Every structure is written in structure tokens, then in C-alpha cells.
Amino acid sequence: MNNTMEYKGYVGSVEFSEEDGLFYGKVMGIRALISYEGSTAAELVNDFHGAVDDYLALCEENHTEPERAYKGSFNVRISPELHKQAVIFAMAHNMSLNSLVENSIEQAVHAG
């Protein structure tokens, strides 16, 4: 089972409240709170699409740039010693530190 859905480049979570008998979720990876719900999977998907469309329309109306998640750039904080070891390893293998990090994350994601 997949606990996310995607629409217009936005990724939304999928959760279920047994107590309320509702599916619900929110758009992930941005600061703006965009939430949605539905009593069926189809209603959840429709409300998700509507919430994203409403957010984009509001941004256009206010002449603001919509937030975009997952731009491909992020900061990572690690120990200075691990940083040094990673740079040495990357240099020894004729690759950049960015390539090492990207390859390592790709291997971890595909292994899981």
C-alpha cells in the first residue's frame, strides 16, 4: 500500500482515522499547510486535487510564487570527521562530494 499520492508536482500523505472514519492528509515538503480529507479513497483524491488547485489559484491571485518541494538541494549536518572522510573517499574515487552523497542516498532508497 502506498501512503502518498502526487498531483502537479506536490506529494500528499494518506492517513486514516478509524475513530472518525475518514481518510486525511496534507501536502508534504512545503511550509504552507494544505490539508484534505474524504470518507472514501476517491473523495480523498478529489479533495487533494482541489486543495492543490486552490493553493495554486490563491498564489496566482496574490502574485506570489507557489512553494515547491524537493528542489534537489538540501543541507545535511554531519560530524566534521565524517565530512573529512567523505571528501577523501570521493576524491580517491574521482567523484565530487555531491555525487558520493547522491549515489549513497540512491543506494539506500533502492535497498529499502
JSON list of C-alpha atoms in Angstrom, two decimals, residues 63-100:
[
{"chain": "A", "resi": 63, "resn": "HIS", "atom": "CA", "xyz": [1.00, 37.30, -7.23]},
{"chain": "A", "resi": 64, "resn": "THR", "atom": "CA", "xyz": [3.20, 35.04, -5.09]},
{"chain": "A", "resi": 65, "resn": "GLU", "atom": "CA", "xyz": [5.37, 32.16, -6.21]},
{"chain": "A", "resi": 66, "resn": "PRO", "atom": "CA", "xyz": [3.98, 28.80, -5.03]},
{"chain": "A", "resi": 67, "resn": "GLU", "atom": "CA", "xyz": [6.31, 26.81, -2.80]},
{"chain": "A", "resi": 68, "resn": "ARG", "atom": "CA", "xyz": [7.87, 23.81, -4.48]},
{"chain": "A", "resi": 69, "resn": "ALA", "atom": "CA", "xyz": [9.08, 20.82, -2.54]},
{"chain": "A", "resi": 70, "resn": "TYR", "atom": "CA", "xyz": [12.02, 18.64, -3.38]},
{"chain": "A", "resi": 71, "resn": "LYS", "atom": "CA", "xyz": [14.09, 21.02, -5.46]},
{"chain": "A", "resi": 72, "resn": "GLY", "atom": "CA", "xyz": [17.06, 18.65, -5.36]},
{"chain": "A", "resi": 73, "resn": "SER", "atom": "CA", "xyz": [19.05, 20.75, -2.94]},
{"chain": "A", "resi": 74, "resn": "PHE", "atom": "CA", "xyz": [19.23, 20.39, 0.84]},
{"chain": "A", "resi": 75, "resn": "ASN", "atom": "CA", "xyz": [21.64, 20.87, 3.72]},
{"chain": "A", "resi": 76, "resn": "VAL", "atom": "CA", "xyz": [22.98, 17.91, 5.65]},
{"chain": "A", "resi": 77, "resn": "ARG", "atom": "CA", "xyz": [24.72, 18.22, 9.01]},
{"chain": "A", "resi": 78, "resn": "ILE", "atom": "CA", "xyz": [27.25, 15.53, 9.86]},
{"chain": "A", "resi": 79, "resn": "SER", "atom": "CA", "xyz": [30.28, 15.32, 12.11]},
{"chain": "A", "resi": 80, "resn": "PRO", "atom": "CA", "xyz": [33.43, 17.07, 10.90]},
{"chain": "A", "resi": 81, "resn": "GLU", "atom": "CA", "xyz": [35.28, 13.73, 10.92]},
{"chain": "A", "resi": 82, "resn": "LEU", "atom": "CA", "xyz": [32.68, 12.02, 8.71]},
{"chain": "A", "resi": 83, "resn": "HIS", "atom": "CA", "xyz": [32.73, 15.06, 6.40]},
{"chain": "A", "resi": 84, "resn": "LYS", "atom": "CA", "xyz": [36.51, 14.76, 6.07]},
{"chain": "A", "resi": 85, "resn": "GLN", "atom": "CA", "xyz": [36.31, 11.00, 5.42]},
{"chain": "A", "resi": 86, "resn": "ALA", "atom": "CA", "xyz": [33.62, 11.51, 2.78]},
{"chain": "A", "resi": 87, "resn": "VAL", "atom": "CA", "xyz": [35.68, 14.14, 0.93]},
{"chain": "A", "resi": 88, "resn": "ILE", "atom": "CA", "xyz": [38.77, 11.90, 1.00]},
{"chain": "A", "resi": 89, "resn": "PHE", "atom": "CA", "xyz": [36.75, 8.92, -0.25]},
{"chain": "A", "resi": 90, "resn": "ALA", "atom": "CA", "xyz": [35.14, 10.97, -3.03]},
{"chain": "A", "resi": 91, "resn": "MET", "atom": "CA", "xyz": [38.49, 12.38, -4.16]},
{"chain": "A", "resi": 92, "resn": "ALA", "atom": "CA", "xyz": [40.09, 8.92, -4.13]},
{"chain": "A", "resi": 93, "resn": "HIS", "atom": "CA", "xyz": [37.29, 7.69, -6.41]},
{"chain": "A", "resi": 94, "resn": "ASN", "atom": "CA", "xyz": [37.41, 10.70, -8.79]},
{"chain": "A", "resi": 95, "resn": "MET", "atom": "CA", "xyz": [33.97, 11.94, -7.84]},
{"chain": "A", "resi": 96, "resn": "SER", "atom": "CA", "xyz": [32.51, 15.02, -6.20]},
{"chain": "A", "resi": 97, "resn": "LEU", "atom": "CA", "xyz": [31.13, 15.01, -2.69]},
{"chain": "A", "resi": 98, "resn": "ASN", "atom": "CA", "xyz": [27.68, 15.72, -4.18]},
{"chain": "A", "resi": 99, "resn": "SER", "atom": "CA", "xyz": [27.98, 12.62, -6.39]},
{"chain": "A", "resi": 100, "resn": "LEU", "atom": "CA", "xyz": [29.01, 10.49, -3.40]}
]
